[in-house]
Amino acid sequence: MPKRTLMVLTALFFLCPLGGALAHEDVRKHPNCKYCGMDREKFAHSRMLLLYDDGTSVGTCSIHCVAVDLALNVDKMPRSIQVGDYNSKKLVDAEKAYWVIGGSKPGVMTKKAKWAFERKEDAEKFIQENSGTLGTFDDAMRATYESIYEDIKMIREKKKTMQGHGKGHHP
C-alpha cells in the first residue's frame, strides 16, 4: 500500500469518530428535553435547539416542546432556532428548512407530525411516501400551537397508561 494511501486511511480512521461526535454537540450539552425529559439523541431527527440573545440555550425533543419554551419566554429574543434534518439528523436553520406537516408517520409529542428537511427534494420525497403538506417554519409553528391542547391531552393519557403498566395494571 503506498505511503500516501496509508496516511489518508489513518487520517480518516481518526477523523470519522470525531465527525460523529461534533455532529451532535448540542446533545452533549442538552441530552434530554427540558420539558418532557425525552432523550434528544434518540430523537435527533426531530430535536431542536434554541439560542437566545442573552446567551442561554434550550434543547428540546421536538417542535412541540420548542413551542412551549417560546410561549414561556416571550421576554427573550431567539437568536437562532435549529432543527434536526429528518434524514441526516444534522441541525439546520428551522426558518430555512422545508417542513412537512401531517401525514401518515406518527409525530413526536403530537398527533399531527411536523418534520424538517434541509432540502426541498427530501421533503417532497417524504410526502410522496408518507403524505403530508409542504410548509414553512411559520406554518409548522402555527399547526403546533393550534394542536397543543389536544397534544397535551394525548401525552397525559399516554403517561397515565404507561404508569398503569409499570404497576402491573392493565388498561
PDB file of C-alpha atoms in Angstrom:
ATOM      1  CA  MET A   1       0.000   0.000   0.000  1.00  0.00           C
ATOM      2  CA  PRO A   2       1.512   3.345  -0.969  1.00  0.00           C
ATOM      3  CA  LYS A   3       2.547   5.593   1.903  1.00  0.00           C
ATOM      4  CA  ARG A   4       0.132   8.356   0.841  1.00  0.00           C
ATOM      5  CA  THR A   5      -2.883   5.984   0.847  1.00  0.00           C
ATOM      6  CA  LEU A   6      -1.895   4.724   4.287  1.00  0.00           C
ATOM      7  CA  MET A   7      -1.716   8.312   5.587  1.00  0.00           C
ATOM      8  CA  VAL A   8      -5.161   9.144   4.168  1.00  0.00           C
ATOM      9  CA  LEU A   9      -6.713   5.999   5.655  1.00  0.00           C
ATOM     10  CA  THR A  10      -5.118   6.719   9.028  1.00  0.00           C
ATOM     11  CA  ALA A  11      -6.441  10.289   8.981  1.00  0.00           C
ATOM     12  CA  LEU A  12      -9.944   9.067   8.079  1.00  0.00           C
ATOM     13  CA  PHE A  13      -9.834   6.495  10.878  1.00  0.00           C
ATOM     14  CA  PHE A  14      -9.142   9.203  13.447  1.00  0.00           C
ATOM     15  CA  LEU A  15     -11.430  11.868  11.982  1.00  0.00           C
ATOM     16  CA  CYS A  16     -14.573   9.778  11.422  1.00  0.00           C
ATOM     17  CA  PRO A  17     -15.387   9.247  15.110  1.00  0.00           C
ATOM     18  CA  LEU A  18     -14.695  12.943  15.725  1.00  0.00           C
ATOM     19  CA  GLY A  19     -17.072  13.960  12.941  1.00  0.00           C
ATOM     20  CA  GLY A  20     -19.887  11.963  14.511  1.00  0.00           C
ATOM     21  CA  ALA A  21     -19.180  13.457  17.912  1.00  0.00           C
ATOM     22  CA  LEU A  22     -19.217  17.003  16.571  1.00  0.00           C
ATOM     23  CA  ALA A  23     -22.448  16.441  14.679  1.00  0.00           C
ATOM     24  CA  HIS A  24     -24.450  16.181  17.891  1.00  0.00           C
ATOM     25  CA  GLU A  25     -22.535  18.551  20.164  1.00  0.00           C
ATOM     26  CA  ASP A  26     -25.876  20.076  21.198  1.00  0.00           C
ATOM     27  CA  VAL A  27     -26.986  16.691  22.554  1.00  0.00           C
ATOM     28  CA  ARG A  28     -23.987  16.577  24.880  1.00  0.00           C
ATOM     29  CA  LYS A  29     -24.954  19.986  26.270  1.00  0.00           C
ATOM     30  CA  HIS A  30     -28.690  19.173  26.389  1.00  0.00           C
ATOM     31  CA  PRO A  31     -29.009  15.345  26.490  1.00  0.00           C
ATOM     32  CA  ASN A  32     -32.673  15.383  27.477  1.00  0.00           C
ATOM     33  CA  CYS A  33     -35.566  17.616  26.535  1.00  0.00           C
ATOM     34  CA  LYS A  34     -36.054  20.375  29.098  1.00  0.00           C
ATOM     35  CA  TYR A  35     -39.833  19.868  29.127  1.00  0.00           C
ATOM     36  CA  CYS A  36     -40.614  16.188  28.691  1.00  0.00           C
ATOM     37  CA  GLY A  37     -37.273  14.560  29.507  1.00  0.00           C
ATOM     38  CA  MET A  38     -37.059  12.614  26.241  1.00  0.00           C
ATOM     39  CA  ASP A  39     -33.625  11.521  25.010  1.00  0.00           C
ATOM     40  CA  ARG A  40     -32.589  14.055  22.356  1.00  0.00           C
ATOM     41  CA  GLU A  41     -30.110  11.634  20.751  1.00  0.00           C
ATOM     42  CA  LYS A  42     -32.901   9.101  20.219  1.00  0.00           C
ATOM     43  CA  PHE A  43     -34.996  11.887  18.705  1.00  0.00           C
ATOM     44  CA  ALA A  44     -32.137  13.509  16.770  1.00  0.00           C
ATOM     45  CA  HIS A  45     -34.376  13.596  13.677  1.00  0.00           C
ATOM     46  CA  SER A  46     -36.851  15.942  15.415  1.00  0.00           C
ATOM     47  CA  ARG A  47     -34.740  17.630  18.097  1.00  0.00           C
ATOM     48  CA  MET A  48     -34.479  21.394  18.236  1.00  0.00           C
ATOM     49  CA  LEU A  49     -32.037  23.897  19.703  1.00  0.00           C
ATOM     50  CA  LEU A  50     -32.983  27.440  20.692  1.00  0.00           C
ATOM     51  CA  LEU A  51     -30.253  30.032  21.181  1.00  0.00           C
ATOM     52  CA  TYR A  52     -31.397  33.262  22.799  1.00  0.00           C
ATOM     53  CA  ASP A  53     -29.864  36.746  22.549  1.00  0.00           C
ATOM     54  CA  ASP A  54     -28.951  36.616  26.254  1.00  0.00           C
ATOM     55  CA  GLY A  55     -26.619  33.666  25.562  1.00  0.00           C
ATOM     56  CA  THR A  56     -28.855  30.963  27.032  1.00  0.00           C
ATOM     57  CA  SER A  57     -29.804  27.871  25.070  1.00  0.00           C
ATOM     58  CA  VAL A  58     -32.536  25.267  25.333  1.00  0.00           C
ATOM     59  CA  GLY A  59     -32.538  21.794  23.821  1.00  0.00           C
ATOM     60  CA  THR A  60     -35.845  20.067  23.107  1.00  0.00           C
ATOM     61  CA  CYS A  61     -37.019  16.835  21.537  1.00  0.00           C
ATOM     62  CA  SER A  62     -39.428  18.438  19.088  1.00  0.00           C
ATOM     63  CA  ILE A  63     -41.247  21.494  17.792  1.00  0.00           C
ATOM     64  CA  HIS A  64     -43.962  20.846  20.416  1.00  0.00           C
ATOM     65  CA  CYS A  65     -41.536  21.494  23.273  1.00  0.00           C
ATOM     66  CA  VAL A  66     -39.957  24.458  21.427  1.00  0.00           C
ATOM     67  CA  ALA A  67     -43.445  25.982  21.228  1.00  0.00           C
ATOM     68  CA  VAL A  68     -43.790  25.559  24.998  1.00  0.00           C
ATOM     69  CA  ASP A  69     -40.426  27.259  25.591  1.00  0.00           C
ATOM     70  CA  LEU A  70     -41.165  30.142  23.231  1.00  0.00           C
ATOM     71  CA  ALA A  71     -44.535  30.715  24.934  1.00  0.00           C
ATOM     72  CA  LEU A  72     -42.964  30.707  28.395  1.00  0.00           C
ATOM     73  CA  ASN A  73     -40.155  33.060  27.367  1.00  0.00           C
ATOM     74  CA  VAL A  74     -41.901  35.824  25.444  1.00  0.00           C
ATOM     75  CA  ASP A  75     -39.493  38.313  27.042  1.00  0.00           C
ATOM     76  CA  LYS A  76     -36.472  36.614  25.410  1.00  0.00           C
ATOM     77  CA  MET A  77     -35.476  37.026  21.753  1.00  0.00           C
ATOM     78  CA  PRO A  78     -34.385  33.914  19.858  1.00  0.00           C
ATOM     79  CA  ARG A  79     -31.114  34.455  18.012  1.00  0.00           C
ATOM     80  CA  SER A  80     -31.218  31.056  16.332  1.00  0.00           C
ATOM     81  CA  ILE A  81     -33.729  28.210  16.065  1.00  0.00           C
ATOM     82  CA  GLN A  82     -32.285  24.963  14.738  1.00  0.00           C
ATOM     83  CA  VAL A  83     -33.909  21.637  13.994  1.00  0.00           C
ATOM     84  CA  GLY A  84     -32.646  18.157  13.190  1.00  0.00           C
ATOM     85  CA  ASP A  85     -32.955  17.319   9.500  1.00  0.00           C
ATOM     86  CA  TYR A  86     -35.223  14.263   9.366  1.00  0.00           C
ATOM     87  CA  ASN A  87     -32.788  12.277   7.204  1.00  0.00           C
ATOM     88  CA  SER A  88     -29.283  13.369   8.228  1.00  0.00           C
ATOM     89  CA  LYS A  89     -30.147  14.358  11.834  1.00  0.00           C
ATOM     90  CA  LYS A  90     -27.845  17.367  11.331  1.00  0.00           C
ATOM     91  CA  LEU A  91     -29.038  20.644  12.866  1.00  0.00           C
ATOM     92  CA  VAL A  92     -30.268  23.121  10.254  1.00  0.00           C
ATOM     93  CA  ASP A  93     -31.861  26.568  10.428  1.00  0.00           C
ATOM     94  CA  ALA A  94     -35.525  25.914  11.260  1.00  0.00           C
ATOM     95  CA  GLU A  95     -36.652  29.007   9.373  1.00  0.00           C
ATOM     96  CA  LYS A  96     -34.895  27.905   6.169  1.00  0.00           C
ATOM     97  CA  ALA A  97     -35.912  24.234   6.436  1.00  0.00           C
ATOM     98  CA  TYR A  98     -38.678  22.686   4.364  1.00  0.00           C
ATOM     99  CA  TRP A  99     -41.352  21.390   6.718  1.00  0.00           C
ATOM    100  CA  VAL A 100     -43.758  18.508   6.171  1.00  0.00           C
ATOM    101  CA  ILE A 101     -46.907  18.910   8.245  1.00  0.00           C
ATOM    102  CA  GLY A 102     -49.177  15.933   8.862  1.00  0.00           C
ATOM    103  CA  GLY A 103     -49.003  12.665   7.003  1.00  0.00           C
ATOM    104  CA  SER A 104     -49.136   9.022   7.984  1.00  0.00           C
ATOM    105  CA  LYS A 105     -45.917   8.885  10.030  1.00  0.00           C
ATOM    106  CA  PRO A 106     -46.573   9.416  13.773  1.00  0.00           C
ATOM    107  CA  GLY A 107     -45.160  12.662  15.147  1.00  0.00           C
ATOM    108  CA  VAL A 108     -43.089  13.363  18.252  1.00  0.00           C
ATOM    109  CA  MET A 109     -45.225  14.720  21.125  1.00  0.00           C
ATOM    110  CA  THR A 110     -48.070  15.458  18.707  1.00  0.00           C
ATOM    111  CA  LYS A 111     -50.928  13.870  16.804  1.00  0.00           C
ATOM    112  CA  LYS A 112     -50.100  15.936  13.705  1.00  0.00           C
ATOM    113  CA  ALA A 113     -46.468  15.351  12.758  1.00  0.00           C
ATOM    114  CA  LYS A 114     -44.083  18.132  11.758  1.00  0.00           C
ATOM    115  CA  TRP A 115     -40.793  17.079  10.132  1.00  0.00           C
ATOM    116  CA  ALA A 116     -37.984  19.341   8.902  1.00  0.00           C
ATOM    117  CA  PHE A 117     -35.765  18.801   5.872  1.00  0.00           C
ATOM    118  CA  GLU A 118     -32.756  20.785   4.741  1.00  0.00           C
ATOM    119  CA  ARG A 119     -33.507  20.024   1.084  1.00  0.00           C
ATOM    120  CA  LYS A 120     -36.852  20.524  -0.636  1.00  0.00           C
ATOM    121  CA  GLU A 121     -36.368  17.341  -2.694  1.00  0.00           C
ATOM    122  CA  ASP A 122     -36.140  15.297   0.515  1.00  0.00           C
ATOM    123  CA  ALA A 123     -39.349  16.845   1.864  1.00  0.00           C
ATOM    124  CA  GLU A 124     -41.154  16.164  -1.413  1.00  0.00           C
ATOM    125  CA  LYS A 125     -39.954  12.542  -1.453  1.00  0.00           C
ATOM    126  CA  PHE A 126     -41.146  12.123   2.142  1.00  0.00           C
ATOM    127  CA  ILE A 127     -44.582  13.489   1.156  1.00  0.00           C
ATOM    128  CA  GLN A 128     -44.794  11.005  -1.748  1.00  0.00           C
ATOM    129  CA  GLU A 129     -44.090   8.131   0.663  1.00  0.00           C
ATOM    130  CA  ASN A 130     -45.967   9.317   3.781  1.00  0.00           C
ATOM    131  CA  SER A 131     -48.317  12.098   2.615  1.00  0.00           C
ATOM    132  CA  GLY A 132     -48.434  15.456   4.403  1.00  0.00           C
ATOM    133  CA  THR A 133     -48.217  19.067   3.270  1.00  0.00           C
ATOM    134  CA  LEU A 134     -45.121  21.091   2.423  1.00  0.00           C
ATOM    135  CA  GLY A 135     -44.835  24.222   4.555  1.00  0.00           C
ATOM    136  CA  THR A 136     -42.619  26.800   6.211  1.00  0.00           C
ATOM    137  CA  PHE A 137     -41.445  27.075   9.800  1.00  0.00           C
ATOM    138  CA  ASP A 138     -44.266  29.562  10.428  1.00  0.00           C
ATOM    139  CA  ASP A 139     -46.764  27.003   9.087  1.00  0.00           C
ATOM    140  CA  ALA A 140     -45.306  24.311  11.354  1.00  0.00           C
ATOM    141  CA  MET A 141     -45.393  26.600  14.416  1.00  0.00           C
ATOM    142  CA  ARG A 142     -48.975  27.646  13.665  1.00  0.00           C
ATOM    143  CA  ALA A 143     -50.016  23.983  13.387  1.00  0.00           C
ATOM    144  CA  THR A 144     -48.177  23.252  16.646  1.00  0.00           C
ATOM    145  CA  TYR A 145     -49.918  25.987  18.608  1.00  0.00           C
ATOM    146  CA  GLU A 146     -53.302  25.084  17.103  1.00  0.00           C
ATOM    147  CA  SER A 147     -52.984  21.472  18.273  1.00  0.00           C
ATOM    148  CA  ILE A 148     -51.141  21.957  21.561  1.00  0.00           C
ATOM    149  CA  TYR A 149     -54.165  21.389  23.812  1.00  0.00           C
ATOM    150  CA  GLU A 150     -55.095  18.115  22.086  1.00  0.00           C
ATOM    151  CA  ASP A 151     -51.440  17.062  22.103  1.00  0.00           C
ATOM    152  CA  ILE A 152     -51.125  17.699  25.850  1.00  0.00           C
ATOM    153  CA  LYS A 153     -54.249  15.606  26.488  1.00  0.00           C
ATOM    154  CA  MET A 154     -52.746  12.805  24.354  1.00  0.00           C
ATOM    155  CA  ILE A 155     -49.424  12.978  26.237  1.00  0.00           C
ATOM    156  CA  ARG A 156     -51.182  12.837  29.617  1.00  0.00           C
ATOM    157  CA  GLU A 157     -53.185   9.794  28.514  1.00  0.00           C
ATOM    158  CA  LYS A 158     -50.024   8.032  27.324  1.00  0.00           C
ATOM    159  CA  LYS A 159     -48.271   8.768  30.633  1.00  0.00           C
ATOM    160  CA  LYS A 160     -51.288   7.532  32.581  1.00  0.00           C
ATOM    161  CA  THR A 161     -51.316   4.309  30.554  1.00  0.00           C
ATOM    162  CA  MET A 162     -47.562   3.823  30.995  1.00  0.00           C
ATOM    163  CA  GLN A 163     -47.810   4.375  34.764  1.00  0.00           C
ATOM    164  CA  GLY A 164     -50.550   1.756  34.950  1.00  0.00           C
ATOM    165  CA  HIS A 165     -48.367  -0.735  33.089  1.00  0.00           C
ATOM    166  CA  GLY A 166     -45.478  -0.033  35.456  1.00  0.00           C
ATOM    167  CA  LYS A 167     -47.640  -1.022  38.447  1.00  0.00           C
ATOM    168  CA  GLY A 168     -48.777  -4.278  36.907  1.00  0.00           C
ATOM    169  CA  HIS A 169     -52.195  -2.910  35.927  1.00  0.00           C
ATOM    170  CA  HIS A 170     -53.679  -3.285  32.501  1.00  0.00           C
ATOM    171  CA  PRO A 171     -55.853  -0.599  30.921  1.00  0.00           C
TER     172      PRO A 171
END
